[in-house]
CSV table of C-alpha atoms in Angstrom, one decimal:
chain,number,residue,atom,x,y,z
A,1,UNK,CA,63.8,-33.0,-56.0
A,2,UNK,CA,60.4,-34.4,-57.9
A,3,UNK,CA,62.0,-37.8,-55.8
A,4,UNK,CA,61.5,-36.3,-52.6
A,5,UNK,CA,58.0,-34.7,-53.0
A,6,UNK,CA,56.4,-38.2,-54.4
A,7,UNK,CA,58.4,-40.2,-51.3
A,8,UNK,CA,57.0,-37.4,-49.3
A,9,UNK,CA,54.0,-37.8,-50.6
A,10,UNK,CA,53.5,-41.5,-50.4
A,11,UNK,CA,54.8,-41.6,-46.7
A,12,UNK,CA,51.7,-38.9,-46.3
A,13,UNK,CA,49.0,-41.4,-48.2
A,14,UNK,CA,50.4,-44.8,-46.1
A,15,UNK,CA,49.9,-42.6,-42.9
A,16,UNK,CA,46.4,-41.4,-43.9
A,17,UNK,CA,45.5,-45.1,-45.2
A,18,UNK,CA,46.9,-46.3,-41.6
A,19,UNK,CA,45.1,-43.7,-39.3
A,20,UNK,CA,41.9,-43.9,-41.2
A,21,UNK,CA,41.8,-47.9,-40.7
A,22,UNK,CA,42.5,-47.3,-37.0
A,23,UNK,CA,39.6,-44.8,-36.8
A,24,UNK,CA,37.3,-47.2,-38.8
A,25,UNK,CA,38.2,-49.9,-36.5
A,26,UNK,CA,37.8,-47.8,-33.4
A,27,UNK,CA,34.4,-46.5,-34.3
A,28,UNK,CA,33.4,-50.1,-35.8
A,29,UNK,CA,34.4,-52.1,-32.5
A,30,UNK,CA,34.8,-49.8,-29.7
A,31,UNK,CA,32.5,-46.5,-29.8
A,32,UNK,CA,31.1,-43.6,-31.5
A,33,UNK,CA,29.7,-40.0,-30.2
A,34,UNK,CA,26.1,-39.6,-31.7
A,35,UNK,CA,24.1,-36.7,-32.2
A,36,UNK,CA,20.2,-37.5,-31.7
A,37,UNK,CA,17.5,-35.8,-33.6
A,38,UNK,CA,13.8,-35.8,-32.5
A,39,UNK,CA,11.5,-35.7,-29.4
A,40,UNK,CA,11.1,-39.6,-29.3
A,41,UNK,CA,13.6,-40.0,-26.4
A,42,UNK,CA,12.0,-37.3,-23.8
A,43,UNK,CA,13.0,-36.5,-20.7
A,44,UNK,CA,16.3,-39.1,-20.7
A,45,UNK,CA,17.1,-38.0,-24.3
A,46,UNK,CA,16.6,-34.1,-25.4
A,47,UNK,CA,16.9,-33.2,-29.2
A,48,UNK,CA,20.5,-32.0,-30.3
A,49,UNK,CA,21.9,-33.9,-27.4
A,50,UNK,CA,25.3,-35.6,-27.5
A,51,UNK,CA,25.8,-39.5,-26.6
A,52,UNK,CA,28.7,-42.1,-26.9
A,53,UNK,CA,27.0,-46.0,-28.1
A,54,UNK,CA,29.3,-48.0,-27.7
A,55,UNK,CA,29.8,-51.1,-30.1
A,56,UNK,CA,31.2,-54.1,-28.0
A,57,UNK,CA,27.9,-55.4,-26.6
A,58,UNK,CA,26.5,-55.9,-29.6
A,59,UNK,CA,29.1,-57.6,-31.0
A,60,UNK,CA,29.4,-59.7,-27.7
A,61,UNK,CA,25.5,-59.9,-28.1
A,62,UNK,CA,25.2,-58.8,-24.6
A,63,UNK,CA,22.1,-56.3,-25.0
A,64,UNK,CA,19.2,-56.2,-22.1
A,65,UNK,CA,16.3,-55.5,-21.5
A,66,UNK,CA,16.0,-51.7,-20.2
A,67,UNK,CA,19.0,-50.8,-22.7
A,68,UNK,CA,19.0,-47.4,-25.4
A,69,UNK,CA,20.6,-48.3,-28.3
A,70,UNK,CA,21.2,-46.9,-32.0
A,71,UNK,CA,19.7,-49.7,-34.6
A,72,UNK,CA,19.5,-49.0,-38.3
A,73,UNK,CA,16.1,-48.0,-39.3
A,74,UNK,CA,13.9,-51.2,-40.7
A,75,UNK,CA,12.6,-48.6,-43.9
A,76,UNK,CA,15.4,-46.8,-44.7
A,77,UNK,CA,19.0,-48.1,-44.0
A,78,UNK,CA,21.0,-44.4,-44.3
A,79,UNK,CA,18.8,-43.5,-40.8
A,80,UNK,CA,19.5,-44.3,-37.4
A,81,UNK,CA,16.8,-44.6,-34.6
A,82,UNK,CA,17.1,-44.3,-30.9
A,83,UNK,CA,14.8,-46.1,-28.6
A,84,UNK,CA,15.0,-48.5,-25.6
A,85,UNK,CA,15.0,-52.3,-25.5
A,86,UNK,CA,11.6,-53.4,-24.2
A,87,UNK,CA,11.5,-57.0,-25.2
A,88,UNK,CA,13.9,-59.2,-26.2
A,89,UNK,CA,13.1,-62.8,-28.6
A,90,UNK,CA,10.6,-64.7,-27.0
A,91,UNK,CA,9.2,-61.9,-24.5
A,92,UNK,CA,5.9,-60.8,-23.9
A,93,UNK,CA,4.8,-57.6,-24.9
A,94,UNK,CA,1.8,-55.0,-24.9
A,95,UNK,CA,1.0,-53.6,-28.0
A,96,UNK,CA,-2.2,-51.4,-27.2
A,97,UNK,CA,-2.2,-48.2,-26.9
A,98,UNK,CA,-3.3,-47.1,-22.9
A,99,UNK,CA,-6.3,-45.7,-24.2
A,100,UNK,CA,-7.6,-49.1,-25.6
A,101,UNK,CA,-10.0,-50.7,-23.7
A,102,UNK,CA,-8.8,-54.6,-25.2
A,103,UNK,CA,-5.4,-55.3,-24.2
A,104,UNK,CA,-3.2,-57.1,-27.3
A,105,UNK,CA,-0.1,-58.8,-26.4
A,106,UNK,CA,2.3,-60.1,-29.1
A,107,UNK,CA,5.2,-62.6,-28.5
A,108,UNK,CA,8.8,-61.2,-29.8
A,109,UNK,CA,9.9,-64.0,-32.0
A,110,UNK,CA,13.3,-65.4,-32.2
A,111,UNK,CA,16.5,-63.5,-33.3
A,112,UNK,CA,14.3,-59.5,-33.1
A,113,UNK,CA,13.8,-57.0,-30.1
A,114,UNK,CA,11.1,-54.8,-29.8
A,115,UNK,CA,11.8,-51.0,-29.3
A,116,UNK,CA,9.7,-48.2,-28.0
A,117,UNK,CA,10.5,-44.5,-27.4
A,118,UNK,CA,10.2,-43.1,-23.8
A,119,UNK,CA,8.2,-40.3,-25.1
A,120,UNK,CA,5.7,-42.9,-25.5
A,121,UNK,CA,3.4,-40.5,-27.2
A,122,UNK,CA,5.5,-39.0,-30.1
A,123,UNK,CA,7.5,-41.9,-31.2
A,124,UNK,CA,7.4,-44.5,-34.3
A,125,UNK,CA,8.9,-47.9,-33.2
A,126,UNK,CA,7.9,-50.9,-32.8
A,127,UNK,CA,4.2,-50.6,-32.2
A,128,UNK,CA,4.0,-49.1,-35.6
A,129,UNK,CA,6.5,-51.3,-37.5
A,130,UNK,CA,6.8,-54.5,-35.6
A,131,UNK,CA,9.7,-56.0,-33.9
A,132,UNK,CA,13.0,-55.4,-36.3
A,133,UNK,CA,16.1,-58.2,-35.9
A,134,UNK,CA,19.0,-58.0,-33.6
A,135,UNK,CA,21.4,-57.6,-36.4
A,136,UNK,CA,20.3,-53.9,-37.1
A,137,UNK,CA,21.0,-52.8,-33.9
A,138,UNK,CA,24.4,-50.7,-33.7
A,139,UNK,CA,25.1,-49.6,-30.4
A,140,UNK,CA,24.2,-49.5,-27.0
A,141,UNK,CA,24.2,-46.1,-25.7
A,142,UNK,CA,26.4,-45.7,-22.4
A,143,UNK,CA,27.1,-42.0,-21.8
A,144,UNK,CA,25.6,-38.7,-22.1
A,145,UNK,CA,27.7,-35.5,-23.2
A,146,UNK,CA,26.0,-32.5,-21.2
A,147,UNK,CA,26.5,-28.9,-22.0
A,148,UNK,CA,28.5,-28.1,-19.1
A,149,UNK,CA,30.8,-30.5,-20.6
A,150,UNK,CA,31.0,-33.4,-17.6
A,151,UNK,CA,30.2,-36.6,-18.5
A,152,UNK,CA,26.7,-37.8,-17.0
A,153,UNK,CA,26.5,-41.3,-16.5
A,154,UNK,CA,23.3,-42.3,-18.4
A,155,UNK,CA,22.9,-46.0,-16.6
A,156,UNK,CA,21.3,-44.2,-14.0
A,157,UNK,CA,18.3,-42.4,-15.9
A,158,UNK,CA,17.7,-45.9,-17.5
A,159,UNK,CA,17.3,-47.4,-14.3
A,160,UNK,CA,14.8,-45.1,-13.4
A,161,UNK,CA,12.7,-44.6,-16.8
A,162,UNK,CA,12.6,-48.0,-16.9
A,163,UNK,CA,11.2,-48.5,-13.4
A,164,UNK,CA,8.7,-45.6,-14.0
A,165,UNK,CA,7.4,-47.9,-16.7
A,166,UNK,CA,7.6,-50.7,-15.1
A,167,UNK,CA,5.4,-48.8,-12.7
A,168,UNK,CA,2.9,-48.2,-15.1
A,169,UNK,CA,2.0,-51.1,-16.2
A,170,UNK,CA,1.8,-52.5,-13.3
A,171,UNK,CA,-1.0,-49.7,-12.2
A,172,UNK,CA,-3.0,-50.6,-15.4
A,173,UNK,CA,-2.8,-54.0,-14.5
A,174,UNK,CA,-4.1,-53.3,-11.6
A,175,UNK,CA,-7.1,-51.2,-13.0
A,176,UNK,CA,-7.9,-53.3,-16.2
A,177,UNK,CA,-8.0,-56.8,-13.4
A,178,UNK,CA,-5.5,-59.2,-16.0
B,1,UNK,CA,38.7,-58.0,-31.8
B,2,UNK,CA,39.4,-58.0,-27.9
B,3,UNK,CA,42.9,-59.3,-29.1
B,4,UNK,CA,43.2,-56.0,-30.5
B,5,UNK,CA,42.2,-53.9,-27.9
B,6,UNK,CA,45.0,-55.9,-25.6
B,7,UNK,CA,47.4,-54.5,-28.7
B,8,UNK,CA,46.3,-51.0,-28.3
B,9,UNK,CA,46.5,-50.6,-24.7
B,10,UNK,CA,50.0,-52.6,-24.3
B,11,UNK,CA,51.5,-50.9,-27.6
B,12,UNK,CA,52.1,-47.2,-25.8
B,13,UNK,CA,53.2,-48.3,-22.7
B,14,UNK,CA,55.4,-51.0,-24.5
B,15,UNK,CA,57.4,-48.5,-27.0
B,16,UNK,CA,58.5,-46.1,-24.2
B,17,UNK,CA,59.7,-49.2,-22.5
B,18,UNK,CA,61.7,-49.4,-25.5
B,19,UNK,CA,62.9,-46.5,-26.3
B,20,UNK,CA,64.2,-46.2,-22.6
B,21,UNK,CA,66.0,-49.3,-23.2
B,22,UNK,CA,69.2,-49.5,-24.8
B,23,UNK,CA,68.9,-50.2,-28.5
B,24,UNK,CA,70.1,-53.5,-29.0
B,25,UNK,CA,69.2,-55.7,-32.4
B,26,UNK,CA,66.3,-57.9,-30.3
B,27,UNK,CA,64.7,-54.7,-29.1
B,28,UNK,CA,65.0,-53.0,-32.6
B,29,UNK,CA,63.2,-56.3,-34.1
B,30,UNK,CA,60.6,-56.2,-31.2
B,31,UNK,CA,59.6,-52.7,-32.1
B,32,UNK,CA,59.2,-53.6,-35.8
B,33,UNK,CA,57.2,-56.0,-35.1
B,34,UNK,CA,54.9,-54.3,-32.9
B,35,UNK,CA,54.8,-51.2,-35.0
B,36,UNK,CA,54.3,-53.6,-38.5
B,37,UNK,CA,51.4,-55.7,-36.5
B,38,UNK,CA,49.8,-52.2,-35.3
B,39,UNK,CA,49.8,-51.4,-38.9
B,40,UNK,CA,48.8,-54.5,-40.8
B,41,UNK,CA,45.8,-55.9,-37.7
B,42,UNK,CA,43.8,-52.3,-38.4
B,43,UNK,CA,43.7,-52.6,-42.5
B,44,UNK,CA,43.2,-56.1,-42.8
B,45,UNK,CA,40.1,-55.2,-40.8
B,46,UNK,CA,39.3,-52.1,-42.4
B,47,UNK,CA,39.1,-54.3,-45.7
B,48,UNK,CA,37.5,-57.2,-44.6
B,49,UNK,CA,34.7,-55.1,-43.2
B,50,UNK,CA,34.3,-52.3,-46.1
B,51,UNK,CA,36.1,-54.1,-49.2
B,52,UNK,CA,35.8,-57.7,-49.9
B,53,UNK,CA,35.1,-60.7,-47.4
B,54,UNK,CA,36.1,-64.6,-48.1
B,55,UNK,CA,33.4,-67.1,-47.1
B,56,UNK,CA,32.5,-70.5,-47.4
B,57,UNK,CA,28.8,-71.6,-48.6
B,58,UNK,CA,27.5,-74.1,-46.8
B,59,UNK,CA,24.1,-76.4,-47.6
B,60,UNK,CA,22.2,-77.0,-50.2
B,61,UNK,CA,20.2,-73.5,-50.7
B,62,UNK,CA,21.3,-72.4,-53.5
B,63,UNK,CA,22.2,-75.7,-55.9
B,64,UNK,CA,23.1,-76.1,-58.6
B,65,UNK,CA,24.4,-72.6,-58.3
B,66,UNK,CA,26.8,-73.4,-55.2
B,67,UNK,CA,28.0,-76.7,-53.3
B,68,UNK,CA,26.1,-78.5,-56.9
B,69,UNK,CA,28.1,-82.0,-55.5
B,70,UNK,CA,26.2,-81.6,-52.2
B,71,UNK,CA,27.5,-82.3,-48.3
B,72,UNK,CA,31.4,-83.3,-49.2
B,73,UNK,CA,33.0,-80.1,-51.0
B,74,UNK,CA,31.5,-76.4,-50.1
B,75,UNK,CA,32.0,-73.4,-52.4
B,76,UNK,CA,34.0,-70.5,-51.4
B,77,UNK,CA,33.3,-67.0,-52.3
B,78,UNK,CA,34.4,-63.6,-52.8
B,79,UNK,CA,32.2,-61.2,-51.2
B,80,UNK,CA,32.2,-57.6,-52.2
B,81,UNK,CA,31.3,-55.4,-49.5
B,82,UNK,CA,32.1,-52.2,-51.7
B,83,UNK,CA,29.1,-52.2,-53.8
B,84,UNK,CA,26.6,-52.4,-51.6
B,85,UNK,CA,27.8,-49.7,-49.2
B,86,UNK,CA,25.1,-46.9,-51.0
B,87,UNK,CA,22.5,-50.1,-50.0
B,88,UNK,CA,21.7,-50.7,-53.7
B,89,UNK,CA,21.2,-54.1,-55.3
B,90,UNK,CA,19.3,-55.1,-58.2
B,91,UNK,CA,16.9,-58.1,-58.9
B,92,UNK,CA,19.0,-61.8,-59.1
B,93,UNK,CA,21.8,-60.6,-57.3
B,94,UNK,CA,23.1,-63.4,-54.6
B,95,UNK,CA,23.5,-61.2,-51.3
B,96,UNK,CA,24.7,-62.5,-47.4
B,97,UNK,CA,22.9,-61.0,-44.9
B,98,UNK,CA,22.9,-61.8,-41.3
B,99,UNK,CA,19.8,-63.9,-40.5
B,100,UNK,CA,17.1,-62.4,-38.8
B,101,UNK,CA,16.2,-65.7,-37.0
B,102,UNK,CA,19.6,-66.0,-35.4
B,103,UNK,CA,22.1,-62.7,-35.9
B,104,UNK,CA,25.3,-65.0,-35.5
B,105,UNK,CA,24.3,-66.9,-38.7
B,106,UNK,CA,24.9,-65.5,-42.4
B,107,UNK,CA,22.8,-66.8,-45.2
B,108,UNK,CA,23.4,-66.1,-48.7
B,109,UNK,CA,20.4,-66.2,-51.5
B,110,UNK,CA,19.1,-64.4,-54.1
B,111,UNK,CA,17.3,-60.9,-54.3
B,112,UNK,CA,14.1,-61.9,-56.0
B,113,UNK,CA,12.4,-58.5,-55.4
B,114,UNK,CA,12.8,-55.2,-54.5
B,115,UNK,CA,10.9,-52.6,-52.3
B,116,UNK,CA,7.7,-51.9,-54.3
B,117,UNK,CA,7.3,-55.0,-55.8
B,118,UNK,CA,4.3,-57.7,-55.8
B,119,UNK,CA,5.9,-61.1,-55.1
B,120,UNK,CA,4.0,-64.3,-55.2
B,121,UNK,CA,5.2,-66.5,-52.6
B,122,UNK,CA,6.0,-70.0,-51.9
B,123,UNK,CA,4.5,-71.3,-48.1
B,124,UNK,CA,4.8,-67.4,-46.9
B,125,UNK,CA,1.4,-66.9,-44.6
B,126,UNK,CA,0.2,-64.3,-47.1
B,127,UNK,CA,0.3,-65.7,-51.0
B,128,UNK,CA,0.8,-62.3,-52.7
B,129,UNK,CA,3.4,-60.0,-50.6
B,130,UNK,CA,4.0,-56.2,-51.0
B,131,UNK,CA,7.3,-55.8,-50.4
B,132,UNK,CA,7.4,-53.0,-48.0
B,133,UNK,CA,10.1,-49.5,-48.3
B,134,UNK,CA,13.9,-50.5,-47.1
B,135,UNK,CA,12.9,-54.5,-47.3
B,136,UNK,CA,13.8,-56.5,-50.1
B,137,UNK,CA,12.5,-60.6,-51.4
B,138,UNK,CA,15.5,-63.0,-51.0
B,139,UNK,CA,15.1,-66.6,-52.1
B,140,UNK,CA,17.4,-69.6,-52.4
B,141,UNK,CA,17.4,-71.6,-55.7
B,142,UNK,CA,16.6,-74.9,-54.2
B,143,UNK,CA,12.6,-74.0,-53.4
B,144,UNK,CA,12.3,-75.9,-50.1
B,145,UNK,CA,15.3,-76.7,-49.0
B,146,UNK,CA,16.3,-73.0,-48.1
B,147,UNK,CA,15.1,-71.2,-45.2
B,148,UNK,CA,14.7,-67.6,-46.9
B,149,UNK,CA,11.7,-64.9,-47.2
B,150,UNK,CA,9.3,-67.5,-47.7
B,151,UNK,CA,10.1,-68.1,-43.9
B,152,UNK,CA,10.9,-65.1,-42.4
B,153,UNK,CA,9.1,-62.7,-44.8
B,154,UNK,CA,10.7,-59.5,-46.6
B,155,UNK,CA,14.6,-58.9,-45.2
B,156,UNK,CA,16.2,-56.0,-44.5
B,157,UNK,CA,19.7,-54.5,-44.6
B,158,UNK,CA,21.3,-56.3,-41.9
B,159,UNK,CA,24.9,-56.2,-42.5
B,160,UNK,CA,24.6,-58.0,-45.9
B,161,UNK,CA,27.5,-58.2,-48.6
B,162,UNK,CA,27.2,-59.1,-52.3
B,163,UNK,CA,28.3,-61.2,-54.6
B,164,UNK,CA,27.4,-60.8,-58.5
């Protein structure tokens, strides 16, 4: 009798041990659903919303330019940050505000990205704390997980954010004549 | 890893080709197999990642405390990946971390200082450093011959393991 509960019992530990590992491994190398916090990711992202990052391009370092992805935060390692790639290493990028009159441009050095929010108004990245490495980044995010429960392919939004700010600087290069 | 998703997706359709098949003694070791690898690739994975990790020290960083005969034999080392998971270290503990000049390269050196502290550096741009909340000081033991904070500046927790 006390042999059968502990075999039972063991055969119910070796199938939590195996299940968990598969789960680790599946959220470690395939994907994960994420639930973002915080205005910094307006319109494309809203707070409390739902998305799938998914872990395979970072791991096949295969991030671009124009990507969201989840990255570690650079002052506190037990919080996650949202925010689009805007440079990769050796890129070119603006690190004025649009009010200033003085442009500053800053070179992304070698093995970092620089990230910026596309609610460029209310969001810390990195024009407050620099350019953080490529090894903090977690996940690119892929998918968005609406209310109404179908899946809205979040490619598309990216595309068009990233045009929109394309756009823009493109406008105040125009104005500022550099 | 893409070996394993190629084991995931073929291992369903593969065991209801079995079972539909008449048991014979090459099928029943077949689906062992199977069954055992699907078993053994995920925790071997799951503890290398979370537990411990095997690596081999290369260069002359850290002499005399690793690789002290130089180029021809290299140190190997247990890495423990289990105490650092609450990202605490403590001063003079030799961490890995990925670099953050080039994330397919680890490097392993010495915690020197922690977030708070004053650190007076050797060839950094600035000679006394703060190092800033989240960051901590790493330096090799070999001063110049170690590409570390004194390089790069304070380091962060990028996947980094321990060894103490």
């Amino acid at each position: 009798m006390f042999r059968r509960v502990l075999g039972k019992t063991l055969g119910f530990v070796g199938y939590t041990i195996q299940y968990g590992c598969i789960a680790h491994c599946a959220f470690e190398y395939i994907g994960e659903f994420v639930v973002c916090s915080g205005p910094s990711m307006e319109p494309t992202i809203i707070n409390h919303d739902v998305v799938f990052s998914e872990r395979m391009s970072r791991h096949l370092c295969k991030i671009q330019k124009g990507d969201i992805v989840i990255a570690k935060s650079p002052y506190d390692p037990n919080m996650n940050i949202c925010k689009r790639v805007i440079g990769l290493e050796g890129d070119k990028v603006c690190t004025s505000s649009p009010s200033d009159l003085f442009k500053t441009h800053t070179y992304v050095p070698k093995g970092h990205v620089w990230l910026e929010g596309d609610n460029l108004r209310n969001s810390t990245d990195s024009r407050s704390y620099g350019p953080i490495p490529y090894a903090l980044i977690r996940g690119r995010v892929c998918l968005k997980v609406t209310k109404y429960i179908d899946i809205y392919n979040i490619k598309k939004t990216a595309n068009v954010s990233f045009c929109n700010i394309r756009k823009l600087v493109m406008i105040r290069s125009h104005v500022y004549g550099f | 890893m893409v070996l394993i998703m190629l084991i995931a997706t073929l291992y369903s359709p593969l065991s209801s080709f079995l079972m539909a098949q008449q048991t014979t003694a090459g099928r029943r070791y077949l689906r062992a197999f199977v069954s055992g690898f699907f078993v053994a690739v995920p925790v071997t994975v799951t503890v290398l990642d979370r537990f411990a990790y095997v690596a081999r020290v290369e260069g002359a960083s850290m002499q005399p405390f690793f690789n002290p005969e130089g180029g021809l034999k290299s140190d190997i080392v247990l890495l423990n990946r289990w105490s650092v998971r609450n990202y605490q270290v403590q001063r003079g503990d030799i961490v890995s971390i990925v670099s953050p000049k080039n994330p397919q390269q680890k490097i392993i050196k010495r915690v020197i200082g922690l977030e708070g502290d004053f650190i007076r550096t050797l060839g950094y741009k600035n000679q006394y450093v703060r190092v800033p909340d989240g960051h901590f000081w790493i330096e090799g033991d070999h001063h110049g011959h170690s590409l570390d904070s004194n390089s790069f500046g304070p380091a962060t927790w990028t996947s980094s393991s321990c060894h103490r």
